């Protein structure tokens, strides 16, 4: 039986795992009304009011629906297999793209964020003047633009995850539209990364090819320079320069816990640093993996092929150490699996097309990836599905 304390704890989970990255929901405010929210969910107040009306002290019907999504998402993060418990909480909720993502339903996540993006365009949230006209209070304007930019970031993220087009085009967004303030520096980094993704998408998928186009060396170097510039623009407190020394996971037993060697770094901050580092690696891997797609390409572009493999191995190493030292990976497996799959695919291509050059150097990295997926498959449906795919590759790799 769920208690008020449990509801408050789940809002804390949502705040640490989701809101720190996508600050759409004010979970602290919702947590302060945990009792009313729990009463509403239990159905003690069966009345239904028009959307926007206050139905509990300080809470509107919309607030209660958002609270249900936040709680459902937190439950999925904590227990990826216990989705039946949360199903009834989200039946009446329209915008739950993040929930779908954490349930390993990438296509539904992409579809629902597309609905949200189109609704934002209809409202005019992409234009500075419209936001200023619709919302008189500065706090309301900041919230509206913050929600819009979260949709923008998720639109890019889900599109790359599914190889399906964006809904929001950069040219459609008012260049004078305000961005979130420095309080949301991770979101600001993600917005800049979204613009980088737009350039990468144009280079990779400009003709609608599902697996991407070949990129000229000149374009590849330009995109690599843009990626490095983006990484250098990350605020120092969010930048992970050396995974061997900077990434020191904190205890997994408390959200406010800190690393013994880095007492000012809570676990949530370490997760954000790792995500930004992995995004930089992933972007560079997308740029250079074309040089691993055939034996001929490996031979003619050996330097770039080596670079792609180095990036992939670095990604696997970071993810393995992240899992070994904390529960950061285990709590958000679908998100981190995205980076692992791309890295393992690059290593597999390299070993298959140039075994003499890459089989031995990649042995430890591939073994670490296999061990990681096998370990996580015990607890998550998403990782169990990934393990079945990886396990099918093992016989062929052993022959190389």
PDB file of N, CA and C in Angstrom, residues 1-4 7 33-47 55-56 61 63-69 71-72 85-92:
ATOM      1  N   UNK A   1       0.843  -1.185   0.000  1.00  0.00           N
ATOM      2  CA  UNK A   1       0.000   0.000   0.000  1.00  0.00           C
ATOM      3  C   UNK A   1       0.883   1.241   0.000  1.00  0.00           C
ATOM      4  N   UNK A   2       0.647   2.125  -0.932  1.00  0.00           N
ATOM      5  CA  UNK A   2       1.456   3.333  -1.065  1.00  0.00           C
ATOM      6  C   UNK A   2       1.107   4.317   0.049  1.00  0.00           C
ATOM      7  N   UNK A   3       2.122   4.950   0.615  1.00  0.00           N
ATOM      8  CA  UNK A   3       1.935   5.913   1.688  1.00  0.00           C
ATOM      9  C   UNK A   3       2.366   7.298   1.217  1.00  0.00           C
ATOM     10  N   UNK A   4       2.056   8.303   2.039  1.00  0.00           N
ATOM     11  CA  UNK A   4       2.474   9.666   1.712  1.00  0.00           C
ATOM     12  C   UNK A   4       3.996   9.748   1.640  1.00  0.00           C
ATOM     13  N   UNK A   7       5.117   8.401  -1.668  1.00  0.00           N
ATOM     14  CA  UNK A   7       4.858   9.344  -2.761  1.00  0.00           C
ATOM     15  C   UNK A   7       5.921  10.434  -2.766  1.00  0.00           C
ATOM     16  N   UNK A  33       2.319  18.441  -1.789  1.00  0.00           N
ATOM     17  CA  UNK A  33       0.897  18.079  -1.788  1.00  0.00           C
ATOM     18  C   UNK A  33       0.731  16.563  -1.909  1.00  0.00           C
ATOM     19  N   UNK A  34       1.715  15.814  -1.399  1.00  0.00           N
ATOM     20  CA  UNK A  34       1.709  14.360  -1.576  1.00  0.00           C
ATOM     21  C   UNK A  34       0.433  13.718  -1.047  1.00  0.00           C
ATOM     22  N   UNK A  35      -0.061  14.213   0.084  1.00  0.00           N
ATOM     23  CA  UNK A  35      -1.271  13.638   0.663  1.00  0.00           C
ATOM     24  C   UNK A  35      -2.476  13.794  -0.239  1.00  0.00           C
ATOM     25  N   UNK A  36      -2.658  14.989  -0.799  1.00  0.00           N
ATOM     26  CA  UNK A  36      -3.785  15.240  -1.701  1.00  0.00           C
ATOM     27  C   UNK A  36      -3.669  14.424  -2.978  1.00  0.00           C
ATOM     28  N   UNK A  37      -2.439  14.315  -3.487  1.00  0.00           N
ATOM     29  CA  UNK A  37      -2.222  13.537  -4.707  1.00  0.00           C
ATOM     30  C   UNK A  37      -2.534  12.060  -4.468  1.00  0.00           C
ATOM     31  N   UNK A  38      -2.087  11.538  -3.338  1.00  0.00           N
ATOM     32  CA  UNK A  38      -2.353  10.143  -3.016  1.00  0.00           C
ATOM     33  C   UNK A  38      -3.857   9.903  -2.864  1.00  0.00           C
ATOM     34  N   UNK A  39      -4.543  10.842  -2.246  1.00  0.00           N
ATOM     35  CA  UNK A  39      -5.997  10.725  -2.087  1.00  0.00           C
ATOM     36  C   UNK A  39      -6.680  10.707  -3.451  1.00  0.00           C
ATOM     37  N   UNK A  40      -6.218  11.550  -4.340  1.00  0.00           N
ATOM     38  CA  UNK A  40      -6.801  11.613  -5.678  1.00  0.00           C
ATOM     39  C   UNK A  40      -6.567  10.304  -6.430  1.00  0.00           C
ATOM     40  N   UNK A  41      -5.337   9.770  -6.351  1.00  0.00           N
ATOM     41  CA  UNK A  41      -5.008   8.539  -7.064  1.00  0.00           C
ATOM     42  C   UNK A  41      -5.833   7.364  -6.533  1.00  0.00           C
ATOM     43  N   UNK A  42      -6.034   7.338  -5.229  1.00  0.00           N
ATOM     44  CA  UNK A  42      -6.808   6.253  -4.630  1.00  0.00           C
ATOM     45  C   UNK A  42      -8.296   6.329  -4.966  1.00  0.00           C
ATOM     46  N   UNK A  43      -8.729   7.507  -5.455  1.00  0.00           N
ATOM     47  CA  UNK A  43     -10.104   7.636  -5.883  1.00  0.00           C
ATOM     48  C   UNK A  43     -11.079   7.995  -4.784  1.00  0.00           C
ATOM     49  N   UNK A  44     -10.548   8.514  -3.669  1.00  0.00           N
ATOM     50  CA  UNK A  44     -11.444   8.902  -2.599  1.00  0.00           C
ATOM     51  C   UNK A  44     -12.309  10.099  -2.988  1.00  0.00           C
ATOM     52  N   UNK A  45     -11.735  10.915  -3.883  1.00  0.00           N
ATOM     53  CA  UNK A  45     -12.518  12.028  -4.413  1.00  0.00           C
ATOM     54  C   UNK A  45     -12.824  11.690  -5.859  1.00  0.00           C
ATOM     55  N   UNK A  46     -13.979  11.148  -6.121  1.00  0.00           N
ATOM     56  CA  UNK A  46     -14.300  10.663  -7.457  1.00  0.00           C
ATOM     57  C   UNK A  46     -14.768  11.720  -8.413  1.00  0.00           C
ATOM     58  N   UNK A  47     -14.900  12.958  -7.951  1.00  0.00           N
ATOM     59  CA  UNK A  47     -15.409  14.008  -8.843  1.00  0.00           C
ATOM     60  C   UNK A  47     -14.371  14.390  -9.863  1.00  0.00           C
ATOM     61  N   UNK A  55      -8.935  21.240  -7.953  1.00  0.00           N
ATOM     62  CA  UNK A  55      -9.688  20.094  -7.446  1.00  0.00           C
ATOM     63  C   UNK A  55      -9.219  19.672  -6.060  1.00  0.00           C
ATOM     64  N   UNK A  56      -8.007  20.102  -5.667  1.00  0.00           N
ATOM     65  CA  UNK A  56      -7.500  19.927  -4.317  1.00  0.00           C
ATOM     66  C   UNK A  56      -6.779  21.214  -3.952  1.00  0.00           C
ATOM     67  N   UNK A  61      -6.523  20.118 -11.936  1.00  0.00           N
ATOM     68  CA  UNK A  61      -6.672  18.812 -12.569  1.00  0.00           C
ATOM     69  C   UNK A  61      -5.428  18.462 -13.369  1.00  0.00           C
ATOM     70  N   UNK A  63      -2.348  19.531 -12.783  1.00  0.00           N
ATOM     71  CA  UNK A  63      -1.277  19.191 -11.848  1.00  0.00           C
ATOM     72  C   UNK A  63      -1.351  17.734 -11.416  1.00  0.00           C
ATOM     73  N   UNK A  64      -2.565  17.265 -11.169  1.00  0.00           N
ATOM     74  CA  UNK A  64      -2.743  15.889 -10.703  1.00  0.00           C
ATOM     75  C   UNK A  64      -2.395  14.884 -11.791  1.00  0.00           C
ATOM     76  N   UNK A  65      -2.736  15.205 -13.030  1.00  0.00           N
ATOM     77  CA  UNK A  65      -2.378  14.308 -14.137  1.00  0.00           C
ATOM     78  C   UNK A  65      -0.865  14.261 -14.323  1.00  0.00           C
ATOM     79  N   UNK A  66      -0.224  15.429 -14.228  1.00  0.00           N
ATOM     80  CA  UNK A  66       1.239  15.477 -14.341  1.00  0.00           C
ATOM     81  C   UNK A  66       1.885  14.704 -13.195  1.00  0.00           C
ATOM     82  N   UNK A  67       1.312  14.826 -12.000  1.00  0.00           N
ATOM     83  CA  UNK A  67       1.844  14.100 -10.841  1.00  0.00           C
ATOM     84  C   UNK A  67       1.793  12.596 -11.079  1.00  0.00           C
ATOM     85  N   UNK A  68       0.722  12.122 -11.703  1.00  0.00           N
ATOM     86  CA  UNK A  68       0.617  10.688 -11.973  1.00  0.00           C
ATOM     87  C   UNK A  68       1.701  10.226 -12.945  1.00  0.00           C
ATOM     88  N   UNK A  69       1.980  11.033 -13.952  1.00  0.00           N
ATOM     89  CA  UNK A  69       3.051  10.678 -14.888  1.00  0.00           C
ATOM     90  C   UNK A  69       4.398  10.636 -14.171  1.00  0.00           C
ATOM     91  N   UNK A  71       5.034  10.119 -11.008  1.00  0.00           N
ATOM     92  CA  UNK A  71       5.101   8.955 -10.124  1.00  0.00           C
ATOM     93  C   UNK A  71       5.276   7.669 -10.924  1.00  0.00           C
ATOM     94  N   UNK A  72       4.551   7.553 -12.025  1.00  0.00           N
ATOM     95  CA  UNK A  72       4.672   6.351 -12.854  1.00  0.00           C
ATOM     96  C   UNK A  72       6.072   6.213 -13.413  1.00  0.00           C
ATOM     97  N   UNK A  85       1.979  -2.153 -12.383  1.00  0.00           N
ATOM     98  CA  UNK A  85       1.585  -1.339 -11.241  1.00  0.00           C
ATOM     99  C   UNK A  85       1.324   0.099 -11.641  1.00  0.00           C
ATOM    100  N   UNK A  86       2.017   0.579 -12.659  1.00  0.00           N
ATOM    101  CA  UNK A  86       1.919   1.979 -13.042  1.00  0.00           C
ATOM    102  C   UNK A  86       0.937   2.222 -14.173  1.00  0.00           C
ATOM    103  N   UNK A  87       0.463   1.175 -14.831  1.00  0.00           N
ATOM    104  CA  UNK A  87      -0.357   1.364 -16.027  1.00  0.00           C
ATOM    105  C   UNK A  87      -1.604   2.192 -15.745  1.00  0.00           C
ATOM    106  N   UNK A  88      -2.276   1.907 -14.638  1.00  0.00           N
ATOM    107  CA  UNK A  88      -3.527   2.606 -14.345  1.00  0.00           C
ATOM    108  C   UNK A  88      -3.306   4.081 -14.061  1.00  0.00           C
ATOM    109  N   UNK A  89      -2.049   4.446 -13.720  1.00  0.00           N
ATOM    110  CA  UNK A  89      -1.777   5.840 -13.381  1.00  0.00           C
ATOM    111  C   UNK A  89      -1.696   6.738 -14.604  1.00  0.00           C
ATOM    112  N   UNK A  90      -1.493   6.168 -15.776  1.00  0.00           N
ATOM    113  CA  UNK A  90      -1.213   7.012 -16.933  1.00  0.00           C
ATOM    114  C   UNK A  90      -2.255   6.902 -18.037  1.00  0.00           C
ATOM    115  N   UNK A  91      -3.344   6.175 -17.806  1.00  0.00           N
ATOM    116  CA  UNK A  91      -4.316   5.944 -18.867  1.00  0.00           C
ATOM    117  C   UNK A  91      -4.892   7.256 -19.406  1.00  0.00           C
ATOM    118  N   UNK A  92      -5.150   8.207 -18.508  1.00  0.00           N
ATOM    119  CA  UNK A  92      -5.802   9.448 -18.921  1.00  0.00           C
ATOM    120  C   UNK A  92      -4.819  10.567 -19.244  1.00  0.00           C
TER     121      UNK A  92
END
